[in-house]
Protein backbone atom coordinates (compact mmCIF):
# COMPACT_ATOMS: atom_id res chain seq x y z
CA UNK A 1 0.00 0.00 0.00
CA UNK A 2 1.33 3.45 -0.91
CA UNK A 3 2.07 5.70 2.06
CA UNK A 4 0.92 8.84 0.27
CA UNK A 5 -2.78 9.19 -0.61
CA UNK A 6 -4.02 10.95 -3.76
CA UNK A 7 -5.20 14.53 -3.30
CA UNK A 8 -8.96 14.86 -2.77
CA UNK A 9 -9.21 16.99 -5.93
CA UNK A 10 -7.61 14.16 -7.95
CA UNK A 11 -10.16 11.72 -6.53
CA UNK A 12 -12.99 14.09 -7.49
CA UNK A 13 -11.59 14.36 -11.02
CA UNK A 14 -11.25 10.55 -11.12
CA UNK A 15 -15.00 10.00 -10.61
CA UNK A 16 -16.07 12.97 -12.70
CA UNK A 17 -18.28 12.28 -15.72
CA UNK A 18 -15.94 14.50 -17.74
CA UNK A 19 -12.48 12.83 -17.74
CA UNK A 20 -9.66 15.26 -16.91
CA UNK A 21 -6.90 12.90 -15.75
CA UNK A 22 -4.32 11.34 -18.02
CA UNK A 23 -4.26 7.57 -18.51
CA UNK A 24 -1.13 7.38 -16.35
CA UNK A 25 -2.78 9.35 -13.49
CA UNK A 26 -5.92 7.23 -13.71
CA UNK A 27 -3.96 3.97 -13.56
CA UNK A 28 -1.96 5.23 -10.56
CA UNK A 29 -5.17 6.11 -8.63
CA UNK A 30 -6.76 2.75 -9.47
CA UNK A 31 -3.69 0.87 -8.19
CA UNK A 32 -3.88 2.89 -4.96
CA UNK A 33 -7.63 2.27 -4.52
CA UNK A 34 -7.14 -1.49 -4.90
CA UNK A 35 -5.19 -1.57 -1.62
CA UNK A 36 -6.44 1.50 0.30
CA UNK A 37 -9.78 1.18 2.11
CA UNK A 38 -9.56 4.82 3.30
CA UNK A 39 -9.47 6.32 -0.19
CA UNK A 40 -11.97 3.77 -1.50
CA UNK A 41 -14.46 5.01 1.12
CA UNK A 42 -13.87 8.61 0.03
CA UNK A 43 -14.52 7.72 -3.62
CA UNK A 44 -17.72 5.87 -2.62
CA UNK A 45 -18.96 8.85 -0.61
CA UNK A 46 -18.15 11.26 -3.43
CA UNK A 47 -20.10 9.12 -5.89
CA UNK A 48 -23.09 8.95 -3.53
CA UNK A 49 -22.96 12.73 -3.08
CA UNK A 50 -22.98 13.29 -6.85
CA UNK A 51 -26.01 11.01 -7.22
CA UNK A 52 -27.90 12.83 -4.47
CA UNK A 53 -27.02 16.22 -5.94
CA UNK A 54 -28.78 15.31 -9.17
CA UNK A 55 -32.11 15.15 -7.29
CA UNK A 56 -32.00 18.52 -5.47
CA UNK A 57 -32.62 22.09 -6.55
CA UNK A 58 -29.06 23.42 -6.70
CA UNK A 59 -30.19 27.07 -6.91
CA UNK A 60 -32.33 26.68 -3.80
CA UNK A 61 -29.50 24.99 -1.89
CA UNK A 62 -27.07 27.73 -2.95
CA UNK A 63 -29.50 30.44 -1.81
CA UNK A 64 -30.06 28.73 1.53
CA UNK A 65 -26.32 28.32 2.01
CA UNK A 66 -25.76 32.03 1.32
CA UNK A 67 -28.44 32.99 3.85
CA UNK A 68 -26.82 30.70 6.42
CA UNK A 69 -23.37 32.21 5.82
CA UNK A 70 -24.79 35.73 6.13
CA UNK A 71 -26.52 34.78 9.38
CA UNK A 72 -23.24 33.41 10.74
CA UNK A 73 -21.37 36.60 9.73
CA UNK A 74 -23.87 39.16 11.01
CA UNK A 75 -26.04 37.30 13.51
CA UNK A 76 -29.20 37.88 11.46
CA UNK A 77 -30.47 36.71 8.10
CA UNK A 78 -30.45 39.41 5.37
CA UNK A 79 -33.75 40.81 4.15
CA UNK A 80 -32.74 41.30 0.53
CA UNK A 81 -35.82 39.89 -1.11
CA UNK A 82 -39.00 41.95 -1.31
CA UNK A 83 -42.06 41.00 0.70
CA UNK A 84 -44.87 40.04 -1.66
CA UNK A 85 -48.35 41.11 -0.60
CA UNK A 86 -51.51 39.49 -1.88
CA UNK A 87 -55.18 39.19 -0.87
CA UNK A 88 -56.10 36.55 1.67
CA UNK A 89 -57.25 33.35 0.07
CA UNK A 90 -61.00 33.25 -0.43
CA UNK A 91 -63.17 30.66 -2.20
CA UNK A 92 -63.57 31.78 -5.75
CA UNK A 93 -67.03 32.10 -7.20
CA UNK A 94 -67.93 29.59 -9.87
CA UNK A 95 -68.08 32.21 -12.58
CA UNK A 96 -64.60 33.61 -11.77
CA UNK A 97 -62.06 32.41 -14.37
CA UNK A 98 -59.34 30.21 -12.91
CA UNK A 99 -56.25 32.20 -11.91
CA UNK A 100 -58.08 35.55 -12.15
CA UNK A 101 -59.39 37.51 -9.24
CA UNK A 102 -60.15 41.20 -8.93
CA UNK A 103 -58.12 42.79 -6.15
CA UNK A 104 -58.47 46.49 -6.74
CA UNK A 105 -60.54 48.58 -9.12
CA UNK A 106 -61.05 52.34 -9.39
CA UNK A 107 -64.37 53.43 -7.94
CA UNK A 108 -67.08 54.55 -10.30
CA UNK A 109 -68.19 58.23 -10.36
CA UNK A 110 -71.33 57.25 -8.41
CA UNK A 111 -69.25 56.79 -5.22
CA UNK A 112 -67.37 60.08 -5.32
CA UNK A 113 -69.61 61.65 -2.67
CA UNK A 114 -67.77 59.52 -0.09
CA UNK A 115 -64.64 60.95 1.51
CA UNK A 116 -62.70 57.70 2.03
CA UNK A 117 -63.51 54.13 1.10
CA UNK A 118 -61.58 50.92 1.81
CA UNK A 119 -60.54 49.27 -1.44
CA UNK A 120 -58.42 46.26 -0.47
CA UNK A 121 -56.44 44.63 2.32
CA UNK A 122 -53.39 42.65 1.28
CA UNK A 123 -50.98 40.69 3.46
CA UNK A 124 -47.68 38.84 3.33
CA UNK A 125 -47.64 35.05 3.35
CA UNK A 126 -46.87 34.94 7.08
CA UNK A 127 -49.42 37.74 7.70
CA UNK A 128 -46.82 39.81 9.57
CA UNK A 129 -47.11 42.67 7.05
CA UNK A 130 -50.41 44.22 5.97
CA UNK A 131 -51.16 46.79 3.29
CA UNK A 132 -54.43 48.72 3.40
CA UNK A 133 -55.47 50.40 0.17
CA UNK A 134 -57.87 53.31 0.65
CA UNK A 135 -59.36 55.69 -1.87
CA UNK A 136 -59.69 59.37 -1.07
CA UNK A 137 -62.50 60.57 -3.34
CA UNK A 138 -62.01 64.22 -2.44
CA UNK A 139 -58.30 64.38 -3.24
CA UNK A 140 -58.73 61.75 -5.97
CA UNK A 141 -55.86 59.66 -4.59
CA UNK A 142 -55.11 56.17 -3.40
CA UNK A 143 -53.67 56.07 0.11
CA UNK A 144 -51.56 53.01 0.90
CA UNK A 145 -50.98 52.32 4.58
CA UNK A 146 -48.38 49.71 5.58
CA UNK A 147 -48.77 47.90 8.92
CA UNK A 148 -45.94 45.80 10.36
CA UNK A 149 -45.34 44.08 13.68
CA UNK A 150 -43.12 46.92 14.86
CA UNK A 151 -44.79 50.15 13.87
CA UNK A 152 -41.55 52.14 13.80
CA UNK A 153 -40.35 49.99 10.90
CA UNK A 154 -43.21 51.17 8.69
CA UNK A 155 -41.40 54.40 7.75
CA UNK A 156 -39.34 54.68 4.57
CA UNK A 157 -40.45 51.38 3.10
CA UNK A 158 -40.57 51.15 -0.68
CA UNK A 159 -43.91 49.97 -2.09
CA UNK A 160 -43.84 48.64 -5.66
CA UNK A 161 -47.33 48.88 -7.09
CA UNK A 162 -49.13 48.84 -10.45
CA UNK A 163 -50.64 52.17 -9.39
CA UNK A 164 -47.50 54.08 -10.37
CA UNK A 165 -44.33 53.68 -12.44
CA UNK A 166 -41.86 54.23 -9.60
CA UNK A 167 -42.11 52.72 -6.12
CA UNK A 168 -43.67 54.87 -3.41
CA UNK A 169 -41.82 55.62 -0.17
CA UNK A 170 -43.87 55.58 3.02
CA UNK A 171 -43.68 58.48 5.49
CA UNK A 172 -43.04 58.19 9.24
CA UNK A 173 -46.61 56.91 9.67
CA UNK A 174 -46.24 54.16 7.06
CA UNK A 175 -48.46 56.02 4.56
CA UNK A 176 -47.91 56.90 0.91
CA UNK A 177 -50.24 58.35 -1.70
CA UNK A 178 -50.61 58.25 -5.47
CA UNK A 179 -53.17 59.85 -7.80
CA UNK A 180 -56.05 57.71 -9.02
CA UNK A 181 -55.56 56.99 -12.68
CA UNK A 182 -58.02 55.63 -15.21
CA UNK A 183 -60.19 52.64 -14.38
CA UNK A 184 -58.00 49.65 -13.74
CA UNK A 185 -57.89 46.05 -12.65
CA UNK A 186 -55.07 44.76 -10.48
CA UNK A 187 -54.47 41.03 -10.37
CA UNK A 188 -53.02 38.88 -7.60
CA UNK A 189 -49.46 39.53 -6.31
CA UNK A 190 -48.91 43.02 -7.69
CA UNK A 191 -47.63 44.74 -4.54
CA UNK A 192 -44.10 44.32 -3.17
CA UNK A 193 -42.43 45.99 -0.22
CA UNK A 194 -38.70 46.65 0.18
CA UNK A 195 -36.95 47.68 3.40
CA UNK A 196 -33.81 49.82 3.06
CA UNK A 197 -30.66 47.72 3.06
CA UNK A 198 -28.32 50.62 3.86
CA UNK A 199 -28.53 54.36 4.51
CA UNK A 200 -26.63 57.46 5.63
CA UNK A 201 -27.37 61.07 6.53
CA UNK A 202 -25.43 63.84 4.82
CA UNK A 203 -23.59 66.03 7.34
CA UNK A 204 -23.27 69.80 6.97
CA UNK A 205 -19.58 69.48 6.11
CA UNK A 206 -20.31 66.90 3.42
CA UNK A 207 -23.13 69.07 2.05
CA UNK A 208 -20.68 71.99 1.73
CA UNK A 209 -18.34 69.81 -0.35
CA UNK A 210 -21.17 69.00 -2.77
CA UNK A 211 -22.46 72.58 -2.87
CA UNK A 212 -19.19 73.90 -4.35
CA UNK A 213 -19.14 71.25 -7.07
CA UNK A 214 -16.64 68.81 -5.59
CA UNK A 215 -17.06 65.03 -5.63
CA UNK A 216 -17.88 63.47 -2.29
CA UNK A 217 -17.08 59.87 -1.34
CA UNK A 218 -18.90 58.18 1.55
CA UNK A 219 -18.21 54.62 2.71
CA UNK A 220 -21.28 52.77 4.00
CA UNK A 221 -21.71 49.28 5.45
CA UNK A 222 -22.07 47.71 2.01
CA UNK A 223 -21.00 50.28 -0.62
CA UNK A 224 -18.71 53.19 -1.40
CA UNK A 225 -20.90 56.07 -2.57
CA UNK A 226 -19.58 58.81 -4.88
CA UNK A 227 -21.75 61.92 -5.22
CA UNK A 228 -21.44 65.04 -7.37
CA UNK A 229 -23.62 67.76 -8.88
CA UNK A 230 -24.16 67.22 -12.59
CA UNK A 231 -26.05 70.17 -14.06
CA UNK A 232 -29.30 70.39 -12.10
CA UNK A 233 -29.05 66.79 -10.97
CA UNK A 234 -27.35 65.11 -8.07
CA UNK A 235 -25.49 62.08 -9.46
CA UNK A 236 -24.95 59.13 -7.12
CA UNK A 237 -22.55 56.30 -8.07
CA UNK A 238 -22.52 53.17 -5.89
CA UNK A 239 -19.78 50.55 -5.89
CA UNK A 240 -19.92 47.45 -3.67
CA UNK A 241 -17.36 47.42 -0.88
CA UNK A 242 -18.34 43.82 -0.11
CA UNK A 243 -18.71 41.26 -2.91
CA UNK A 244 -21.57 39.69 -0.95
CA UNK A 245 -23.56 42.94 -0.78
CA UNK A 246 -26.89 42.77 -2.61
CA UNK A 247 -27.28 44.98 -5.70
CA UNK A 248 -29.04 48.33 -5.28
CA UNK A 249 -32.17 48.70 -7.41
CA UNK A 250 -33.56 51.98 -6.06
CA UNK A 251 -32.25 54.98 -4.13
CA UNK A 252 -34.43 57.11 -1.88
CA UNK A 253 -33.82 60.65 -0.63
CA UNK A 254 -35.63 61.97 2.43
CA UNK A 255 -35.60 65.63 3.45
CA UNK A 256 -37.90 68.11 5.11
CA UNK A 257 -41.32 67.55 3.51
CA UNK A 258 -39.65 65.58 0.70
CA UNK A 259 -39.42 61.93 -0.29
CA UNK A 260 -37.93 61.07 -3.67
CA UNK A 261 -37.21 57.70 -5.27
CA UNK A 262 -35.08 57.02 -8.35
CA UNK A 263 -34.03 53.76 -10.04
CA UNK A 264 -30.40 52.69 -9.89
CA UNK A 265 -29.17 51.72 -13.35
CA UNK A 266 -25.59 50.54 -13.87
CA UNK A 267 -24.86 51.63 -10.28
CA UNK A 268 -25.94 55.23 -11.00
CA UNK A 269 -28.95 57.21 -9.77
CA UNK A 270 -29.88 60.78 -10.73
CA UNK A 271 -31.98 63.13 -8.59
CA UNK A 272 -33.29 66.59 -9.55
CA UNK A 273 -31.71 68.16 -6.46
CA UNK A 274 -29.85 71.44 -5.99
CA UNK A 275 -28.11 72.83 -2.87
CA UNK A 276 -28.52 73.08 0.08
CA UNK A 277 -28.08 69.36 0.71
CA UNK A 278 -27.69 69.37 4.50
CA UNK A 279 -29.75 66.92 6.59
CA UNK A 280 -30.71 64.78 3.60
CA UNK A 281 -31.05 61.06 4.28
CA UNK A 282 -30.16 58.57 1.53
CA UNK A 283 -31.56 55.04 1.56
CA UNK A 284 -30.57 52.11 -0.66
CA UNK A 285 -33.02 49.36 -1.65
PDB file of C-alpha atoms in Angstrom, residues 105-281:
ATOM      1  CA  UNK A 105     -60.540  48.585  -9.119  1.00  0.00           C
ATOM      2  CA  UNK A 106     -61.052  52.338  -9.387  1.00  0.00           C
ATOM      3  CA  UNK A 107     -64.369  53.429  -7.935  1.00  0.00           C
ATOM      4  CA  UNK A 108     -67.075  54.552 -10.298  1.00  0.00           C
ATOM      5  CA  UNK A 109     -68.190  58.229 -10.363  1.00  0.00           C
ATOM      6  CA  UNK A 110     -71.328  57.255  -8.415  1.00  0.00           C
ATOM      7  CA  UNK A 111     -69.254  56.790  -5.220  1.00  0.00           C
ATOM      8  CA  UNK A 112     -67.373  60.081  -5.324  1.00  0.00           C
ATOM      9  CA  UNK A 113     -69.613  61.653  -2.667  1.00  0.00           C
ATOM     10  CA  UNK A 114     -67.767  59.517  -0.086  1.00  0.00           C
ATOM     11  CA  UNK A 115     -64.638  60.955   1.515  1.00  0.00           C
ATOM     12  CA  UNK A 116     -62.702  57.704   2.034  1.00  0.00           C
ATOM     13  CA  UNK A 117     -63.510  54.130   1.102  1.00  0.00           C
ATOM     14  CA  UNK A 118     -61.584  50.920   1.805  1.00  0.00           C
ATOM     15  CA  UNK A 119     -60.540  49.270  -1.437  1.00  0.00           C
ATOM     16  CA  UNK A 120     -58.423  46.265  -0.470  1.00  0.00           C
ATOM     17  CA  UNK A 121     -56.443  44.628   2.322  1.00  0.00           C
ATOM     18  CA  UNK A 122     -53.386  42.648   1.283  1.00  0.00           C
ATOM     19  CA  UNK A 123     -50.978  40.687   3.461  1.00  0.00           C
ATOM     20  CA  UNK A 124     -47.679  38.836   3.327  1.00  0.00           C
ATOM     21  CA  UNK A 125     -47.643  35.054   3.346  1.00  0.00           C
ATOM     22  CA  UNK A 126     -46.869  34.936   7.080  1.00  0.00           C
ATOM     23  CA  UNK A 127     -49.420  37.739   7.704  1.00  0.00           C
ATOM     24  CA  UNK A 128     -46.818  39.813   9.567  1.00  0.00           C
ATOM     25  CA  UNK A 129     -47.114  42.668   7.047  1.00  0.00           C
ATOM     26  CA  UNK A 130     -50.410  44.216   5.969  1.00  0.00           C
ATOM     27  CA  UNK A 131     -51.163  46.789   3.287  1.00  0.00           C
ATOM     28  CA  UNK A 132     -54.431  48.719   3.405  1.00  0.00           C
ATOM     29  CA  UNK A 133     -55.467  50.398   0.169  1.00  0.00           C
ATOM     30  CA  UNK A 134     -57.869  53.308   0.652  1.00  0.00           C
ATOM     31  CA  UNK A 135     -59.362  55.690  -1.868  1.00  0.00           C
ATOM     32  CA  UNK A 136     -59.690  59.374  -1.071  1.00  0.00           C
ATOM     33  CA  UNK A 137     -62.502  60.568  -3.340  1.00  0.00           C
ATOM     34  CA  UNK A 138     -62.010  64.223  -2.438  1.00  0.00           C
ATOM     35  CA  UNK A 139     -58.295  64.383  -3.244  1.00  0.00           C
ATOM     36  CA  UNK A 140     -58.732  61.749  -5.969  1.00  0.00           C
ATOM     37  CA  UNK A 141     -55.861  59.665  -4.590  1.00  0.00           C
ATOM     38  CA  UNK A 142     -55.114  56.173  -3.397  1.00  0.00           C
ATOM     39  CA  UNK A 143     -53.668  56.068   0.114  1.00  0.00           C
ATOM     40  CA  UNK A 144     -51.558  53.008   0.899  1.00  0.00           C
ATOM     41  CA  UNK A 145     -50.976  52.316   4.582  1.00  0.00           C
ATOM     42  CA  UNK A 146     -48.381  49.706   5.582  1.00  0.00           C
ATOM     43  CA  UNK A 147     -48.774  47.899   8.917  1.00  0.00           C
ATOM     44  CA  UNK A 148     -45.941  45.798  10.362  1.00  0.00           C
ATOM     45  CA  UNK A 149     -45.343  44.083  13.678  1.00  0.00           C
ATOM     46  CA  UNK A 150     -43.120  46.916  14.859  1.00  0.00           C
ATOM     47  CA  UNK A 151     -44.790  50.149  13.866  1.00  0.00           C
ATOM     48  CA  UNK A 152     -41.554  52.142  13.798  1.00  0.00           C
ATOM     49  CA  UNK A 153     -40.354  49.989  10.903  1.00  0.00           C
ATOM     50  CA  UNK A 154     -43.214  51.170   8.685  1.00  0.00           C
ATOM     51  CA  UNK A 155     -41.404  54.398   7.754  1.00  0.00           C
ATOM     52  CA  UNK A 156     -39.336  54.676   4.574  1.00  0.00           C
ATOM     53  CA  UNK A 157     -40.452  51.375   3.100  1.00  0.00           C
ATOM     54  CA  UNK A 158     -40.574  51.151  -0.684  1.00  0.00           C
ATOM     55  CA  UNK A 159     -43.914  49.968  -2.095  1.00  0.00           C
ATOM     56  CA  UNK A 160     -43.843  48.644  -5.664  1.00  0.00           C
ATOM     57  CA  UNK A 161     -47.327  48.878  -7.090  1.00  0.00           C
ATOM     58  CA  UNK A 162     -49.126  48.839 -10.447  1.00  0.00           C
ATOM     59  CA  UNK A 163     -50.640  52.169  -9.395  1.00  0.00           C
ATOM     60  CA  UNK A 164     -47.501  54.081 -10.373  1.00  0.00           C
ATOM     61  CA  UNK A 165     -44.331  53.684 -12.440  1.00  0.00           C
ATOM     62  CA  UNK A 166     -41.858  54.227  -9.602  1.00  0.00           C
ATOM     63  CA  UNK A 167     -42.110  52.721  -6.121  1.00  0.00           C
ATOM     64  CA  UNK A 168     -43.668  54.868  -3.412  1.00  0.00           C
ATOM     65  CA  UNK A 169     -41.825  55.623  -0.167  1.00  0.00           C
ATOM     66  CA  UNK A 170     -43.865  55.579   3.017  1.00  0.00           C
ATOM     67  CA  UNK A 171     -43.681  58.485   5.488  1.00  0.00           C
ATOM     68  CA  UNK A 172     -43.042  58.190   9.241  1.00  0.00           C
ATOM     69  CA  UNK A 173     -46.609  56.906   9.671  1.00  0.00           C
ATOM     70  CA  UNK A 174     -46.235  54.162   7.060  1.00  0.00           C
ATOM     71  CA  UNK A 175     -48.462  56.018   4.559  1.00  0.00           C
ATOM     72  CA  UNK A 176     -47.907  56.898   0.913  1.00  0.00           C
ATOM     73  CA  UNK A 177     -50.242  58.352  -1.697  1.00  0.00           C
ATOM     74  CA  UNK A 178     -50.610  58.246  -5.469  1.00  0.00           C
ATOM     75  CA  UNK A 179     -53.169  59.846  -7.797  1.00  0.00           C
ATOM     76  CA  UNK A 180     -56.049  57.707  -9.018  1.00  0.00           C
ATOM     77  CA  UNK A 181     -55.557  56.987 -12.679  1.00  0.00           C
ATOM     78  CA  UNK A 182     -58.015  55.628 -15.212  1.00  0.00           C
ATOM     79  CA  UNK A 183     -60.192  52.640 -14.375  1.00  0.00           C
ATOM     80  CA  UNK A 184     -57.999  49.654 -13.743  1.00  0.00           C
ATOM     81  CA  UNK A 185     -57.886  46.050 -12.648  1.00  0.00           C
ATOM     82  CA  UNK A 186     -55.068  44.763 -10.481  1.00  0.00           C
ATOM     83  CA  UNK A 187     -54.470  41.028 -10.370  1.00  0.00           C
ATOM     84  CA  UNK A 188     -53.025  38.885  -7.600  1.00  0.00           C
ATOM     85  CA  UNK A 189     -49.463  39.526  -6.311  1.00  0.00           C
ATOM     86  CA  UNK A 190     -48.910  43.020  -7.687  1.00  0.00           C
ATOM     87  CA  UNK A 191     -47.632  44.743  -4.538  1.00  0.00           C
ATOM     88  CA  UNK A 192     -44.097  44.323  -3.173  1.00  0.00           C
ATOM     89  CA  UNK A 193     -42.432  45.991  -0.220  1.00  0.00           C
ATOM     90  CA  UNK A 194     -38.697  46.653   0.179  1.00  0.00           C
ATOM     91  CA  UNK A 195     -36.953  47.677   3.403  1.00  0.00           C
ATOM     92  CA  UNK A 196     -33.806  49.824   3.056  1.00  0.00           C
ATOM     93  CA  UNK A 197     -30.663  47.716   3.057  1.00  0.00           C
ATOM     94  CA  UNK A 198     -28.325  50.618   3.857  1.00  0.00           C
ATOM     95  CA  UNK A 199     -28.526  54.356   4.512  1.00  0.00           C
ATOM     96  CA  UNK A 200     -26.629  57.455   5.626  1.00  0.00           C
ATOM     97  CA  UNK A 201     -27.374  61.074   6.534  1.00  0.00           C
ATOM     98  CA  UNK A 202     -25.427  63.840   4.823  1.00  0.00           C
ATOM     99  CA  UNK A 203     -23.585  66.030   7.342  1.00  0.00           C
ATOM    100  CA  UNK A 204     -23.273  69.804   6.974  1.00  0.00           C
ATOM    101  CA  UNK A 205     -19.582  69.482   6.110  1.00  0.00           C
ATOM    102  CA  UNK A 206     -20.309  66.897   3.417  1.00  0.00           C
ATOM    103  CA  UNK A 207     -23.127  69.072   2.054  1.00  0.00           C
ATOM    104  CA  UNK A 208     -20.685  71.987   1.733  1.00  0.00           C
ATOM    105  CA  UNK A 209     -18.341  69.812  -0.354  1.00  0.00           C
ATOM    106  CA  UNK A 210     -21.171  68.998  -2.769  1.00  0.00           C
ATOM    107  CA  UNK A 211     -22.455  72.577  -2.866  1.00  0.00           C
ATOM    108  CA  UNK A 212     -19.189  73.903  -4.347  1.00  0.00           C
ATOM    109  CA  UNK A 213     -19.137  71.252  -7.071  1.00  0.00           C
ATOM    110  CA  UNK A 214     -16.639  68.808  -5.586  1.00  0.00           C
ATOM    111  CA  UNK A 215     -17.060  65.029  -5.634  1.00  0.00           C
ATOM    112  CA  UNK A 216     -17.881  63.469  -2.290  1.00  0.00           C
ATOM    113  CA  UNK A 217     -17.075  59.874  -1.343  1.00  0.00           C
ATOM    114  CA  UNK A 218     -18.901  58.185   1.547  1.00  0.00           C
ATOM    115  CA  UNK A 219     -18.209  54.615   2.706  1.00  0.00           C
ATOM    116  CA  UNK A 220     -21.284  52.768   4.004  1.00  0.00           C
ATOM    117  CA  UNK A 221     -21.711  49.282   5.448  1.00  0.00           C
ATOM    118  CA  UNK A 222     -22.075  47.707   2.010  1.00  0.00           C
ATOM    119  CA  UNK A 223     -20.997  50.275  -0.619  1.00  0.00           C
ATOM    120  CA  UNK A 224     -18.713  53.186  -1.402  1.00  0.00           C
ATOM    121  CA  UNK A 225     -20.904  56.070  -2.574  1.00  0.00           C
ATOM    122  CA  UNK A 226     -19.577  58.810  -4.881  1.00  0.00           C
ATOM    123  CA  UNK A 227     -21.747  61.922  -5.223  1.00  0.00           C
ATOM    124  CA  UNK A 228     -21.443  65.039  -7.369  1.00  0.00           C
ATOM    125  CA  UNK A 229     -23.618  67.762  -8.879  1.00  0.00           C
ATOM    126  CA  UNK A 230     -24.165  67.223 -12.589  1.00  0.00           C
ATOM    127  CA  UNK A 231     -26.054  70.167 -14.059  1.00  0.00           C
ATOM    128  CA  UNK A 232     -29.297  70.393 -12.103  1.00  0.00           C
ATOM    129  CA  UNK A 233     -29.048  66.786 -10.968  1.00  0.00           C
ATOM    130  CA  UNK A 234     -27.345  65.106  -8.066  1.00  0.00           C
ATOM    131  CA  UNK A 235     -25.493  62.079  -9.458  1.00  0.00           C
ATOM    132  CA  UNK A 236     -24.945  59.130  -7.123  1.00  0.00           C
ATOM    133  CA  UNK A 237     -22.554  56.304  -8.067  1.00  0.00           C
ATOM    134  CA  UNK A 238     -22.519  53.172  -5.887  1.00  0.00           C
ATOM    135  CA  UNK A 239     -19.780  50.551  -5.886  1.00  0.00           C
ATOM    136  CA  UNK A 240     -19.922  47.451  -3.672  1.00  0.00           C
ATOM    137  CA  UNK A 241     -17.357  47.423  -0.877  1.00  0.00           C
ATOM    138  CA  UNK A 242     -18.337  43.819  -0.115  1.00  0.00           C
ATOM    139  CA  UNK A 243     -18.711  41.264  -2.911  1.00  0.00           C
ATOM    140  CA  UNK A 244     -21.568  39.688  -0.946  1.00  0.00           C
ATOM    141  CA  UNK A 245     -23.556  42.942  -0.778  1.00  0.00           C
ATOM    142  CA  UNK A 246     -26.893  42.766  -2.611  1.00  0.00           C
ATOM    143  CA  UNK A 247     -27.283  44.976  -5.698  1.00  0.00           C
ATOM    144  CA  UNK A 248     -29.045  48.330  -5.279  1.00  0.00           C
ATOM    145  CA  UNK A 249     -32.167  48.702  -7.407  1.00  0.00           C
ATOM    146  CA  UNK A 250     -33.556  51.975  -6.056  1.00  0.00           C
ATOM    147  CA  UNK A 251     -32.249  54.976  -4.125  1.00  0.00           C
ATOM    148  CA  UNK A 252     -34.429  57.110  -1.877  1.00  0.00           C
ATOM    149  CA  UNK A 253     -33.815  60.648  -0.633  1.00  0.00           C
ATOM    150  CA  UNK A 254     -35.626  61.965   2.432  1.00  0.00           C
ATOM    151  CA  UNK A 255     -35.599  65.626   3.451  1.00  0.00           C
ATOM    152  CA  UNK A 256     -37.898  68.107   5.112  1.00  0.00           C
ATOM    153  CA  UNK A 257     -41.324  67.550   3.514  1.00  0.00           C
ATOM    154  CA  UNK A 258     -39.651  65.577   0.698  1.00  0.00           C
ATOM    155  CA  UNK A 259     -39.424  61.925  -0.289  1.00  0.00           C
ATOM    156  CA  UNK A 260     -37.934  61.072  -3.675  1.00  0.00           C
ATOM    157  CA  UNK A 261     -37.209  57.704  -5.272  1.00  0.00           C
ATOM    158  CA  UNK A 262     -35.076  57.018  -8.347  1.00  0.00           C
ATOM    159  CA  UNK A 263     -34.029  53.763 -10.037  1.00  0.00           C
ATOM    160  CA  UNK A 264     -30.402  52.691  -9.887  1.00  0.00           C
ATOM    161  CA  UNK A 265     -29.174  51.721 -13.347  1.00  0.00           C
ATOM    162  CA  UNK A 266     -25.592  50.539 -13.874  1.00  0.00           C
ATOM    163  CA  UNK A 267     -24.857  51.626 -10.281  1.00  0.00           C
ATOM    164  CA  UNK A 268     -25.943  55.226 -11.001  1.00  0.00           C
ATOM    165  CA  UNK A 269     -28.954  57.214  -9.771  1.00  0.00           C
ATOM    166  CA  UNK A 270     -29.884  60.782 -10.725  1.00  0.00           C
ATOM    167  CA  UNK A 271     -31.979  63.125  -8.587  1.00  0.00           C
ATOM    168  CA  UNK A 272     -33.289  66.593  -9.554  1.00  0.00           C
ATOM    169  CA  UNK A 273     -31.706  68.159  -6.460  1.00  0.00           C
ATOM    170  CA  UNK A 274     -29.848  71.441  -5.994  1.00  0.00           C
ATOM    171  CA  UNK A 275     -28.110  72.831  -2.868  1.00  0.00           C
ATOM    172  CA  UNK A 276     -28.523  73.078   0.075  1.00  0.00           C
ATOM    173  CA  UNK A 277     -28.084  69.362   0.707  1.00  0.00           C
ATOM    174  CA  UNK A 278     -27.693  69.371   4.498  1.00  0.00           C
ATOM    175  CA  UNK A 279     -29.747  66.925   6.593  1.00  0.00           C
ATOM    176  CA  UNK A 280     -30.710  64.777   3.601  1.00  0.00           C
ATOM    177  CA  UNK A 281     -31.048  61.059   4.284  1.00  0.00           C
TER     178      UNK A 281
END
